[in-house]
Amino acid sequence: MTDALLTDLAAILDAAWAALEAGAQQSKHPFHTPVVATAGAGDCDARVVVLRRASSEARELAFHTDARAPKVRLLQACHTTAWVFYDPAAKVQVRAKGTTTVHIGDAAAAQAWARTKLMSRRCYLAETAPSTPADEPTSGLPAAFRTRSPTAQESEAGFVNFALCVTTVMRLEWLYLSARGHRRAAFAWDAGAAQWRGHWLTP
Ligand SMILES: Cc1cc2nc3c(=O)[nH]c(=O)nc-3n(C[C@H](O)[C@H](O)[C@H](O)COP(=O)(O)O)c2cc1C
């Protein structure tokens, strides 16, 4: 970790977004599987997801889910979403908060769907919604797809159940656990000035 990450807010902001973008692109990167927390309708919840896209330019983070899942209802009731990432080797935690738009059956969903692998599409062919109670152990998948991926043609039936969730980040927080003294920095998006405003926080 360079000294700039102990003293320079701009360098920290760049490093945070670089790590998020790497997390979206590299399946073995620790930021690839963050926790996403939702609240709303008198409830809150958190779960691990796969970070599918991160864009510093658009200030966006995206994950995919089943449109029938409870978290989609929470997101639609309260768009505020919190993401938590941790890289144990770098000793860096990044927290991101923003508003989430759920895309189901629209052009953005279709574009994301086109980039999914057949193996991933299989989940969206489950016959019952995620979280449906079951009397027996079950994957929820139709018998035909329990042991193989669907063909491209078979997979298309899953598109109606596919949701692309995109968070526009309004606040970003960086925590670096350093033997030389922990560092914590927060960045808020200033929409009027179209720029991030950073400041230090006591860790
Ligand atoms: C490594 C890992 C990656 C996961 N990725 C996703 C994902 O991208 N989307 C998703 O909906 N659930 C994903 N899950 C499952 C969720 O953590 C959660 O169990 C499921 O979505 C049900 O959540 P809900 O009850 O809040 O709807 C993943 C779980 C693990 C362990």
XYZ file of N, CA, C and O and ligand atoms in Angstrom:
843
model
N 0.856 -1.199 0.000
C 0.000 0.000 0.000
C 0.892 1.250 0.000
O 1.804 1.356 0.828
N 0.639 2.157 -0.916
C 1.524 3.323 -1.004
C 1.152 4.368 0.051
O 0.044 4.352 0.576
N 2.108 5.271 0.310
C 1.858 6.323 1.292
C 0.685 7.206 0.898
O 0.005 7.767 1.753
N 0.446 7.336 -0.415
C -0.650 8.193 -0.873
C -1.983 7.732 -0.281
O -2.873 8.544 -0.025
N -2.085 6.428 -0.025
C -3.347 5.914 0.502
C -3.502 6.177 2.005
O -4.516 5.857 2.601
N -2.462 6.799 2.586
C -2.568 7.231 3.985
C -2.844 8.730 4.082
O -3.247 9.227 5.135
N -2.607 9.436 2.953
C -2.593 10.906 3.055
C -3.375 11.656 1.963
O -3.596 12.847 2.092
N -3.764 10.964 0.893
C -4.251 11.679 -0.291
C -5.671 11.210 -0.656
O -5.869 10.087 -1.132
N -6.655 12.079 -0.434
C -8.053 11.696 -0.677
C -8.308 11.334 -2.141
O -9.029 10.370 -2.434
N -7.703 12.087 -3.065
C -7.931 11.813 -4.493
C -7.383 10.435 -4.869
O -8.011 9.675 -5.626
N -6.216 10.105 -4.304
C -5.620 8.793 -4.596
C -6.488 7.672 -4.026
O -6.649 6.608 -4.640
N -7.078 7.925 -2.867
C -7.956 6.919 -2.246
C -9.206 6.710 -3.089
O -9.622 5.567 -3.335
N -9.798 7.802 -3.556
C -11.010 7.673 -4.389
C -10.707 6.869 -5.650
O -11.461 5.966 -6.043
N -9.574 7.177 -6.282
C -9.165 6.439 -7.493
C -8.939 4.960 -7.173
O -9.350 4.079 -7.924
N -8.284 4.713 -6.037
C -7.985 3.316 -5.669
C -9.271 2.551 -5.364
O -9.398 1.357 -5.703
N -10.221 3.223 -4.747
C -11.488 2.555 -4.419
C -12.209 2.135 -5.702
O -12.638 0.981 -5.843
N -12.321 3.061 -6.647
C -13.023 2.723 -7.898
C -12.240 1.693 -8.717
O -12.823 0.816 -9.347
N -10.907 1.797 -8.680
C -10.098 0.804 -9.418
C -10.343 -0.593 -8.850
O -10.468 -1.576 -9.589
N -10.434 -0.687 -7.522
C -10.674 -1.994 -6.894
C -12.080 -2.490 -7.223
O -12.285 -3.689 -7.469
N -13.050 -1.591 -7.254
C -14.420 -2.000 -7.596
C -14.477 -2.501 -9.043
O -15.100 -3.541 -9.331
N -13.806 -1.787 -9.944
C -13.819 -2.204 -11.350
C -13.091 -3.534 -11.526
O -13.541 -4.400 -12.281
N -11.996 -3.716 -10.787
C -11.275 -4.999 -10.853
C -12.159 -6.119 -10.296
O -12.179 -7.240 -10.817
N -12.903 -5.799 -9.248
C -13.798 -6.787 -8.647
C -14.867 -7.269 -9.610
O -15.262 -8.440 -9.588
N -15.336 -6.371 -10.443
C -16.370 -6.757 -11.418
C -15.774 -7.622 -12.530
O -16.448 -8.500 -13.073
N -14.503 -7.363 -12.841
C -13.896 -8.047 -13.994
C -13.225 -9.369 -13.642
O -13.117 -10.252 -14.487
N -12.770 -9.501 -12.391
C -11.959 -10.679 -12.025
C -12.704 -11.532 -11.002
O -12.947 -11.083 -9.877
N -13.018 -12.772 -11.387
C -13.832 -13.619 -10.504
C -13.107 -13.984 -9.205
O -13.744 -14.325 -8.221
N -11.770 -13.894 -9.196
C -11.044 -14.253 -7.971
C -10.735 -13.036 -7.095
O -10.149 -13.157 -6.022
N -11.104 -11.861 -7.556
C -10.844 -10.638 -6.773
C -11.773 -10.629 -5.548
O -12.943 -10.982 -5.653
N -11.239 -10.243 -4.382
C -12.097 -10.257 -3.176
C -13.323 -9.341 -3.281
O -14.302 -9.548 -2.575
N -13.256 -8.345 -4.139
C -14.417 -7.458 -4.293
C -15.471 -8.048 -5.237
O -16.481 -7.402 -5.507
N -15.229 -9.269 -5.743
C -16.185 -9.876 -6.683
C -17.484 -10.301 -6.001
O -18.522 -10.393 -6.638
N -17.395 -10.568 -4.688
C -18.588 -11.059 -3.978
C -18.874 -10.194 -2.734
O -18.573 -10.600 -1.611
N -19.428 -9.014 -2.977
C -19.742 -8.117 -1.866
C -21.041 -8.535 -1.158
O -21.755 -9.426 -1.615
N -21.309 -7.848 -0.069
C -22.618 -7.969 0.586
C -23.450 -6.757 0.177
O -22.956 -5.628 0.171
N -24.700 -7.021 -0.182
C -25.634 -5.943 -0.510
C -26.740 -5.946 0.541
O -27.349 -6.985 0.811
N -26.959 -4.773 1.137
C -27.991 -4.650 2.163
C -29.133 -3.788 1.644
O -28.904 -2.788 0.957
N -30.342 -4.221 1.982
C -31.537 -3.492 1.561
C -32.396 -3.236 2.795
O -32.329 -3.965 3.781
N -33.215 -2.205 2.705
C -34.160 -1.911 3.786
C -35.441 -1.413 3.140
O -35.427 -0.919 2.009
N -36.528 -1.551 3.857
C -37.780 -1.037 3.317
C -38.935 -1.892 3.753
O -38.752 -3.047 4.150
N -40.136 -1.311 3.684
C -41.357 -2.023 4.063
C -41.208 -2.617 5.468
O -41.636 -3.745 5.726
N -40.553 -1.854 6.346
C -40.400 -2.289 7.734
C -39.455 -3.451 7.929
O -39.481 -4.113 8.961
N -38.613 -3.705 6.955
C -37.716 -4.858 7.050
C -36.339 -4.454 6.508
O -36.198 -3.452 5.804
N -35.338 -5.242 6.847
C -34.033 -5.053 6.240
C -33.405 -6.421 6.056
O -33.816 -7.403 6.688
N -32.432 -6.511 5.162
C -31.772 -7.788 4.921
C -30.442 -7.534 4.239
O -30.189 -6.433 3.737
N -29.589 -8.541 4.220
C -28.277 -8.424 3.575
C -27.900 -9.781 3.036
O -28.253 -10.806 3.636
N -27.217 -9.787 1.918
C -26.789 -11.061 1.319
C -25.601 -10.830 0.399
O -25.366 -9.706 -0.072
N -24.876 -11.921 0.128
C -23.746 -11.873 -0.807
C -24.291 -11.910 -2.234
O -25.231 -12.653 -2.521
N -23.722 -11.098 -3.094
C -24.044 -11.173 -4.524
C -22.737 -11.158 -5.324
O -21.668 -10.922 -4.755
N -22.858 -11.381 -6.617
C -21.711 -11.231 -7.512
C -21.757 -9.822 -8.098
O -22.787 -9.411 -8.637
N -20.642 -9.107 -7.955
C -20.544 -7.773 -8.564
C -20.377 -7.967 -10.067
O -19.350 -8.480 -10.525
N -21.377 -7.599 -10.823
C -21.355 -7.830 -12.280
C -20.751 -6.680 -13.059
O -20.208 -6.874 -14.145
N -20.922 -5.468 -12.553
C -20.391 -4.308 -13.262
C -20.085 -3.211 -12.260
O -20.813 -3.029 -11.290
N -18.998 -2.487 -12.505
C -18.668 -1.298 -11.712
C -18.139 -0.267 -12.688
O -17.312 -0.586 -13.546
N -18.639 0.954 -12.568
C -18.189 2.015 -13.465
C -17.984 3.288 -12.673
O -18.945 3.854 -12.134
N -16.725 3.724 -12.603
C -16.442 4.964 -11.876
C -17.055 6.143 -12.621
O -17.543 7.089 -12.007
N -17.066 6.066 -13.944
C -17.595 7.173 -14.754
C -19.089 7.361 -14.502
O -19.565 8.466 -14.284
N -19.830 6.251 -14.513
C -21.281 6.331 -14.290
C -21.636 6.274 -12.807
O -22.792 6.441 -12.438
N -20.648 6.028 -11.949
C -20.849 5.840 -10.493
C -21.812 4.683 -10.241
O -22.653 4.745 -9.355
N -21.687 3.611 -11.024
C -22.648 2.511 -10.914
C -22.010 1.195 -10.455
O -20.870 0.880 -10.825
N -22.792 0.457 -9.681
C -22.474 -0.919 -9.305
C -23.703 -1.750 -9.675
O -24.833 -1.300 -9.461
N -23.483 -2.961 -10.198
C -24.651 -3.753 -10.621
C -24.523 -5.206 -10.204
O -23.421 -5.764 -10.156
N -25.669 -5.795 -9.871
C -25.733 -7.237 -9.667
C -26.966 -7.783 -10.368
O -27.856 -7.026 -10.762
N -26.978 -9.090 -10.539
C -28.116 -9.761 -11.168
C -28.872 -10.551 -10.114
O -28.265 -11.082 -9.183
N -30.154 -10.657 -10.272
C -30.921 -11.500 -9.357
C -32.185 -11.990 -10.033
O -32.488 -11.614 -11.166
N -32.906 -12.847 -9.301
C -34.181 -13.354 -9.811
C -35.257 -12.307 -9.503
O -35.377 -11.865 -8.354
N -36.000 -11.921 -10.512
C -37.017 -10.877 -10.353
C -38.070 -11.268 -9.313
O -38.764 -10.401 -8.779
N -38.172 -12.558 -9.017
C -39.186 -13.020 -8.056
C -38.661 -13.018 -6.624
O -39.401 -13.346 -5.697
N -37.387 -12.664 -6.421
C -36.761 -12.763 -5.093
C -37.271 -11.666 -4.151
O -37.579 -10.557 -4.592
N -37.327 -11.968 -2.854
C -37.781 -10.966 -1.876
C -36.993 -9.656 -1.929
O -37.542 -8.585 -1.707
N -35.693 -9.736 -2.220
C -34.887 -8.512 -2.230
C -35.362 -7.529 -3.298
O -35.187 -6.323 -3.168
N -35.967 -8.051 -4.362
C -36.459 -7.151 -5.418
C -37.623 -6.311 -4.879
O -37.702 -5.109 -5.115
N -38.471 -6.956 -4.087
C -39.582 -6.198 -3.479
C -39.041 -5.156 -2.500
O -39.539 -4.032 -2.438
N -38.006 -5.525 -1.749
C -37.407 -4.553 -0.820
C -36.813 -3.379 -1.595
O -36.972 -2.224 -1.218
N -36.126 -3.690 -2.697
C -35.506 -2.632 -3.503
C -36.553 -1.725 -4.137
O -36.350 -0.526 -4.262
N -37.674 -2.321 -4.524
C -38.711 -1.505 -5.149
C -39.436 -0.640 -4.121
O -39.933 0.436 -4.447
N -39.462 -1.113 -2.858
C -40.117 -0.347 -1.789
C -39.202 0.770 -1.284
O -39.666 1.842 -0.914
N -37.901 0.505 -1.261
C -36.929 1.486 -0.762
C -35.677 1.331 -1.603
O -34.997 0.314 -1.520
N -35.397 2.323 -2.419
C -34.309 2.171 -3.392
C -32.919 2.321 -2.779
O -31.928 2.051 -3.432
N -32.849 2.774 -1.527
C -31.532 2.955 -0.905
C -30.888 1.603 -0.643
O -31.506 0.715 -0.059
N -29.656 1.468 -1.117
C -28.950 0.188 -1.022
C -27.540 0.449 -0.518
O -26.912 1.429 -0.898
N -27.057 -0.451 0.325
C -25.670 -0.350 0.813
C -24.895 -1.581 0.344
O -25.409 -2.697 0.385
N -23.691 -1.356 -0.124
C -22.790 -2.426 -0.557
C -21.575 -2.420 0.374
O -21.092 -1.349 0.741
N -21.070 -3.609 0.710
C -19.856 -3.708 1.531
C -18.880 -4.666 0.861
O -19.258 -5.788 0.489
N -17.654 -4.209 0.717
C -16.580 -4.986 0.080
C -15.420 -5.081 1.058
O -15.118 -4.113 1.753
N -14.726 -6.204 1.062
C -13.529 -6.304 1.911
C -12.436 -7.098 1.206
O -12.690 -8.194 0.688
N -11.253 -6.530 1.194
C -10.081 -7.211 0.642
C -9.151 -7.506 1.815
O -8.460 -6.601 2.317
N -9.119 -8.768 2.309
C -8.319 -9.067 3.500
C -6.827 -8.889 3.285
O -6.107 -8.506 4.221
N -6.310 -9.150 2.079
C -4.870 -9.006 1.842
C -4.483 -7.526 1.867
O -3.467 -7.144 2.470
N -5.297 -6.691 1.247
C -5.008 -5.249 1.221
C -5.458 -4.566 2.505
O -5.108 -3.416 2.755
N -6.279 -5.252 3.284
C -6.857 -4.711 4.527
C -7.706 -3.457 4.247
O -7.647 -2.465 4.985
N -8.461 -3.551 3.171
C -9.291 -2.414 2.766
C -10.758 -2.818 2.725
O -11.119 -3.835 2.131
N -11.570 -2.004 3.391
C -13.023 -2.140 3.273
C -13.542 -0.939 2.488
O -13.151 0.205 2.757
N -14.430 -1.195 1.537
C -15.118 -0.116 0.827
C -16.610 -0.303 1.041
O -17.126 -1.414 0.894
N -17.270 0.778 1.436
C -18.726 0.752 1.565
C -19.287 1.748 0.565
O -18.756 2.857 0.409
N -20.341 1.352 -0.108
C -20.962 2.237 -1.101
C -22.452 2.282 -0.822
O -23.050 1.269 -0.469
N -23.017 3.481 -0.964
C -24.451 3.620 -0.727
C -25.064 4.416 -1.874
O -24.428 5.346 -2.393
N -26.260 4.056 -2.278
C -26.888 4.802 -3.357
C -28.303 4.343 -3.603
O -28.880 3.612 -2.791
N -28.836 4.799 -4.724
C -30.199 4.402 -5.083
C -30.135 3.357 -6.187
O -29.340 3.473 -7.120
N -30.990 2.365 -6.050
C -30.946 1.237 -6.978
C -32.179 1.208 -7.874
O -33.307 1.359 -7.406
N -31.926 1.006 -9.156
C -32.997 0.807 -10.131
C -33.000 -0.660 -10.520
O -31.942 -1.224 -10.808
N -34.189 -1.261 -10.489
C -34.317 -2.667 -10.884
C -34.840 -2.705 -12.324
O -35.896 -2.156 -12.621
N -34.069 -3.334 -13.196
C -34.470 -3.466 -14.606
C -34.988 -4.878 -14.850
O -34.248 -5.852 -14.666
N -36.241 -4.991 -15.230
C -36.821 -6.306 -15.557
C -37.465 -6.187 -16.938
O -38.350 -5.354 -17.150
N -36.998 -6.985 -17.881
C -37.614 -7.048 -19.207
C -37.386 -5.824 -20.083
O -37.993 -5.709 -21.154
N -36.513 -4.894 -19.667
C -36.283 -3.709 -20.495
C -34.963 -3.843 -21.280
O -34.307 -4.900 -21.251
N -34.586 -2.776 -21.965
C -33.401 -2.844 -22.830
C -32.129 -3.078 -22.019
O -31.248 -3.847 -22.437
N -32.043 -2.438 -20.841
C -30.842 -2.624 -20.007
C -30.750 -4.071 -19.521
O -29.666 -4.665 -19.511
N -31.893 -4.640 -19.137
C -31.907 -6.047 -18.699
C -31.501 -6.955 -19.862
O -30.717 -7.898 -19.681
N -32.015 -6.652 -21.041
C -31.702 -7.490 -22.223
C -30.211 -7.441 -22.544
O -29.598 -8.463 -22.895
N -29.628 -6.262 -22.393
C -28.196 -6.106 -22.674
C -27.355 -6.921 -21.680
O -26.404 -7.601 -22.065
N -27.746 -6.865 -20.407
C -27.021 -7.630 -19.379
C -27.243 -9.134 -19.585
O -26.309 -9.929 -19.475
N -28.466 -9.510 -19.912
C -28.810 -10.925 -20.160
C -27.960 -11.487 -21.294
O -27.467 -12.613 -21.223
N -27.753 -10.690 -22.325
C -26.987 -11.143 -23.505
C -25.553 -11.502 -23.117
O -24.911 -12.315 -23.780
N -25.054 -10.904 -22.041
C -23.670 -11.169 -21.609
C -23.566 -12.312 -20.601
O -22.476 -12.665 -20.178
N -24.705 -12.880 -20.178
C -24.651 -13.957 -19.168
C -24.298 -15.292 -19.813
O -24.598 -15.527 -20.990
N -23.691 -16.164 -19.010
C -23.347 -17.506 -19.494
C -24.567 -18.416 -19.336
O -25.415 -18.179 -18.455
N -24.603 -19.492 -20.112
C -25.737 -20.423 -20.047
C -25.876 -21.018 -18.650
O -26.980 -21.194 -18.142
N -24.741 -21.303 -18.027
C -24.745 -21.875 -16.673
C -25.444 -20.918 -15.697
O -26.191 -21.345 -14.818
N -25.183 -19.610 -15.853
C -25.812 -18.619 -14.968
C -27.300 -18.498 -15.279
O -28.112 -18.264 -14.381
N -27.646 -18.633 -16.548
C -29.054 -18.482 -16.930
C -29.926 -19.576 -16.339
O -31.132 -19.402 -16.168
N -29.301 -20.718 -16.052
C -30.050 -21.865 -15.544
C -30.849 -21.504 -14.279
O -31.986 -21.935 -14.121
N -30.263 -20.665 -13.411
C -30.946 -20.296 -12.152
C -32.309 -19.659 -12.407
O -33.221 -19.787 -11.598
N -32.394 -18.943 -13.528
C -33.621 -18.193 -13.800
C -34.727 -19.082 -14.373
O -35.829 -18.622 -14.628
N -34.392 -20.381 -14.561
C -35.387 -21.341 -15.056
C -36.069 -22.080 -13.897
O -36.908 -22.953 -14.133
N -35.715 -21.726 -12.661
C -36.344 -22.384 -11.505
C -37.857 -22.216 -11.597
O -38.363 -21.156 -11.982
N -38.563 -23.304 -11.217
C -40.019 -23.296 -11.402
C -40.743 -22.462 -10.354
O -41.816 -21.919 -10.608
N -40.142 -22.392 -9.170
C -40.764 -21.587 -8.117
C -39.826 -20.447 -7.749
O -38.620 -20.510 -7.984
N -40.410 -19.405 -7.168
C -39.621 -18.212 -6.828
C -38.602 -18.530 -5.738
O -38.857 -19.372 -4.876
N -37.463 -17.847 -5.749
C -36.513 -17.987 -4.655
C -37.220 -17.690 -3.327
O -38.088 -16.825 -3.267
N -36.854 -18.411 -2.297
C -37.412 -18.272 -0.941
C -38.750 -18.983 -0.765
O -39.340 -18.911 0.319
N -39.251 -19.678 -1.783
C -40.479 -20.465 -1.621
C -40.174 -21.655 -0.710
O -39.235 -22.414 -0.993
N -40.927 -21.828 0.380
C -40.682 -22.993 1.251
C -40.898 -24.302 0.485
O -41.754 -24.372 -0.407
N -40.098 -25.316 0.804
C -40.208 -26.607 0.109
C -40.259 -27.740 1.128
O -39.640 -27.639 2.195
N -41.000 -28.795 0.810
C -41.100 -29.954 1.717
C -39.873 -30.845 1.626
O -39.613 -31.649 2.518
N -39.142 -30.739 0.506
C -37.973 -31.602 0.290
C -36.778 -30.734 -0.083
O -36.962 -29.603 -0.531
N -35.561 -31.308 0.050
C -34.393 -30.559 -0.446
C -34.557 -30.317 -1.943
O -34.939 -31.247 -2.669
N -34.338 -29.104 -2.396
C -34.558 -28.838 -3.821
C -33.659 -27.726 -4.349
O -33.320 -26.799 -3.608
N -33.288 -27.861 -5.633
C -32.605 -26.767 -6.319
C -33.641 -25.860 -6.983
O -33.304 -24.772 -7.448
N -34.874 -26.330 -7.032
C -35.932 -25.560 -7.691
C -35.926 -25.699 -9.198
O -36.830 -25.208 -9.882
N -34.894 -26.374 -9.732
C -34.767 -26.450 -11.196
C -35.665 -27.543 -11.782
O -35.879 -28.567 -11.131
N -36.156 -27.346 -13.001
C -36.869 -28.419 -13.686
C -35.922 -29.619 -13.842
O -34.705 -29.434 -13.983
N -36.471 -30.835 -13.835
C -35.655 -32.065 -13.883
C -34.626 -32.015 -15.010
O -33.469 -32.406 -14.823
N -35.018 -31.487 -16.144
C -34.137 -31.489 -17.323
C -32.839 -30.722 -17.078
O -31.810 -31.035 -17.673
N -32.889 -29.716 -16.204
C -31.708 -28.852 -16.036
C -30.963 -29.098 -14.735
O -30.103 -28.313 -14.347
N -31.303 -30.193 -14.047
C -30.609 -30.451 -12.776
C -29.174 -30.887 -13.005
O -28.321 -30.687 -12.150
N -28.913 -31.485 -14.162
C -27.560 -32.011 -14.396
C -26.876 -31.391 -15.609
O -25.772 -31.799 -15.962
N -27.529 -30.446 -16.251
C -26.873 -29.815 -17.405
C -27.344 -28.364 -17.547
O -28.399 -27.987 -17.021
N -26.535 -27.590 -18.275
C -26.940 -26.217 -18.581
C -27.995 -26.250 -19.676
O -28.015 -27.180 -20.487
N -28.860 -25.253 -19.724
C -29.807 -25.187 -20.841
C -29.083 -24.825 -22.134
O -27.983 -24.262 -22.097
N -29.692 -25.148 -23.253
C -29.170 -24.642 -24.522
C -29.521 -23.150 -24.579
O -30.343 -22.676 -23.779
N -28.936 -22.456 -25.524
C -29.222 -21.016 -25.644
C -30.725 -20.804 -25.820
O -31.322 -19.919 -25.186
N -31.336 -21.660 -26.633
C -32.775 -21.510 -26.901
C -33.594 -21.795 -25.632
O -34.510 -21.035 -25.293
N -33.237 -22.861 -24.927
C -33.962 -23.208 -23.686
C -33.803 -22.115 -22.628
O -34.711 -21.840 -21.842
N -32.630 -21.480 -22.622
C -32.332 -20.496 -21.574
C -33.205 -19.245 -21.685
O -33.406 -18.541 -20.698
N -33.696 -18.966 -22.881
C -34.437 -17.712 -23.097
C -35.699 -17.622 -22.239
O -36.166 -16.524 -21.927
N -36.248 -18.780 -21.832
C -37.444 -18.774 -20.968
C -37.141 -18.128 -19.619
O -38.055 -17.693 -18.911
N -35.861 -18.046 -19.277
C -35.485 -17.463 -17.984
C -35.463 -15.946 -17.982
O -35.427 -15.344 -16.904
N -35.504 -15.334 -19.156
C -35.343 -13.874 -19.212
C -36.429 -13.141 -18.417
O -36.165 -12.110 -17.798
N -37.651 -13.683 -18.395
C -38.725 -13.002 -17.638
C -38.407 -12.949 -16.147
O -38.945 -12.099 -15.426
N -37.566 -13.859 -15.675
C -37.224 -13.899 -14.242
C -35.909 -13.188 -13.924
O -35.439 -13.219 -12.789
N -35.326 -12.561 -14.926
C -34.001 -11.955 -14.765
C -34.134 -10.479 -14.389
O -34.874 -9.727 -15.032
N -33.430 -10.083 -13.344
C -33.444 -8.670 -12.938
C -32.012 -8.147 -12.857
O -31.137 -8.790 -12.272
N -31.808 -6.990 -13.457
C -30.531 -6.279 -13.359
C -30.740 -5.148 -12.356
O -31.628 -4.308 -12.548
N -29.965 -5.150 -11.285
C -30.103 -4.132 -10.239
C -28.889 -3.209 -10.310
O -27.752 -3.667 -10.138
N -29.141 -1.945 -10.572
C -28.052 -0.976 -10.752
C -28.137 0.101 -9.683
O -29.135 0.820 -9.597
N -27.088 0.192 -8.896
C -27.019 1.231 -7.859
C -26.196 2.402 -8.377
O -25.065 2.221 -8.834
N -26.777 3.587 -8.317
C -26.013 4.807 -8.594
C -25.450 5.288 -7.258
O -26.210 5.624 -6.345
N -24.127 5.269 -7.165
C -23.468 5.510 -5.870
C -23.476 7.006 -5.537
O -23.090 7.844 -6.347
N -23.944 7.303 -4.315
C -23.991 8.687 -3.830
C -22.967 8.921 -2.730
O -22.600 10.052 -2.443
N -22.561 7.811 -2.093
C -21.590 7.932 -0.996
C -20.670 6.720 -1.021
O -21.126 5.584 -1.247
N -19.400 7.002 -0.836
C -18.389 5.943 -0.864
C -17.519 6.115 0.376
O -17.164 7.240 0.723
N -17.207 5.018 1.019
C -16.369 5.121 2.207
C -15.237 4.110 2.139
O -15.445 2.967 1.730
N -14.063 4.527 2.518
C -12.846 3.720 2.443
C -12.289 3.556 3.846
O -12.167 4.537 4.579
N -11.973 2.337 4.227
C -11.309 2.098 5.506
C -10.092 1.234 5.240
O -10.203 0.143 4.666
N -8.914 1.735 5.633
C -7.672 1.011 5.443
C -7.095 0.715 6.813
O -6.841 1.624 7.600
N -6.933 -0.587 7.097
C -6.383 -0.997 8.388
C -4.867 -1.048 8.254
O -4.328 -1.939 7.596
N -4.201 -0.058 8.823
C -2.755 0.034 8.678
C -2.080 0.014 10.043
O -2.570 0.630 11.000
N -0.928 -0.660 10.100
C -0.141 -0.673 11.342
C 0.322 0.743 11.679
O 0.603 1.065 12.832
N 0.389 1.601 10.633
C 0.828 2.982 10.868
C -0.339 3.881 11.311
O -0.226 5.095 11.365
N -1.469 3.263 11.575
C -2.663 4.030 11.949
C -3.724 3.844 10.883
O -3.446 4.053 9.696
N -4.893 3.392 11.280
C -5.959 3.174 10.302
C -6.345 4.500 9.644
O -6.149 5.575 10.219
N -6.874 4.394 8.453
C -7.336 5.589 7.750
C -8.755 5.353 7.259
O -9.065 4.287 6.720
N -9.589 6.366 7.457
C -10.971 6.268 6.989
C -11.329 7.554 6.254
O -11.102 8.657 6.786
N -11.854 7.405 5.059
C -12.225 8.573 4.248
C -13.615 8.355 3.674
O -13.977 7.234 3.328
N -14.382 9.442 3.593
C -15.732 9.358 3.017
C -15.829 10.333 1.854
O -15.218 11.415 1.867
N -16.600 9.927 0.837
C -16.775 10.755 -0.361
C -18.267 10.844 -0.651
O -18.947 9.821 -0.729
N -18.749 12.067 -0.796
C -20.163 12.257 -1.127
C -20.226 12.881 -2.513
O -19.426 13.774 -2.837
N -21.166 12.409 -3.324
C -21.314 12.964 -4.672
C -22.050 14.292 -4.589
O -23.175 14.371 -4.064
N -21.427 15.354 -5.082
C -22.038 16.676 -5.131
C -22.651 16.815 -6.523
O -21.941 17.063 -7.507
N -23.977 16.634 -6.587
C -24.636 16.604 -7.898
C -24.544 17.961 -8.599
O -24.382 18.018 -9.822
N -24.639 19.053 -7.829
C -24.578 20.395 -8.418
C -23.249 20.636 -9.114
O -23.193 21.120 -10.248
N -22.173 20.270 -8.437
C -20.831 20.488 -8.983
C -20.361 19.304 -9.825
O -19.304 19.366 -10.451
N -21.169 18.229 -9.829
C -20.812 16.998 -10.548
C -19.406 16.529 -10.181
O -18.582 16.240 -11.045
N -19.171 16.452 -8.886
C -17.876 15.919 -8.438
C -17.981 15.341 -7.034
O -18.927 15.644 -6.295
N -17.023 14.498 -6.718
C -16.970 13.915 -5.378
C -16.364 14.914 -4.412
O -15.413 15.614 -4.752
N -16.894 14.948 -3.210
C -16.310 15.749 -2.118
C -15.843 14.767 -1.052
O -16.655 14.018 -0.507
N -14.553 14.787 -0.797
C -14.000 13.830 0.157
C -13.611 14.483 1.470
O -13.289 15.672 1.512
N -13.688 13.723 2.545
C -13.164 14.193 3.829
C -12.735 12.997 4.660
O -13.144 11.869 4.410
N -11.905 13.287 5.654
C -11.410 12.220 6.533
C -12.389 11.969 7.662
O -13.107 12.888 8.085
N -12.397 10.753 8.150
C -13.184 10.413 9.337
C -12.253 9.717 10.331
O -11.324 9.005 9.913
N -12.524 9.895 11.599
C -11.798 9.100 12.593
C -12.217 7.640 12.397
O -13.409 7.362 12.337
N -11.258 6.754 12.264
C -11.638 5.351 12.014
C -12.477 4.784 13.160
O -13.353 3.992 12.972
C -20.739 -16.361 -3.513
C -22.201 -16.057 -3.629
C -22.642 -15.306 -4.690
C -24.011 -15.006 -4.812
N -24.416 -14.230 -5.868
C -25.718 -13.867 -5.944
C -26.143 -12.963 -6.957
O -25.361 -12.456 -7.779
N -27.454 -12.645 -6.996
C -28.350 -13.142 -6.093
O -29.522 -12.809 -6.174
N -27.981 -13.986 -5.122
C -26.689 -14.365 -5.014
N -26.278 -15.202 -4.020
C -27.297 -15.753 -3.087
C -27.690 -14.686 -2.069
O -26.635 -14.493 -1.137
C -29.005 -15.022 -1.330
O -28.865 -16.235 -0.629
C -30.185 -15.156 -2.282
O -30.110 -14.225 -3.331
C -31.493 -14.936 -1.535
O -31.534 -13.621 -1.040
P -32.880 -12.856 -0.660
O -33.616 -13.765 0.283
O -32.433 -11.599 -0.009
O -33.644 -12.615 -1.927
C -24.933 -15.502 -3.858
C -24.464 -16.229 -2.761
C -23.117 -16.499 -2.654
C -22.656 -17.290 -1.456
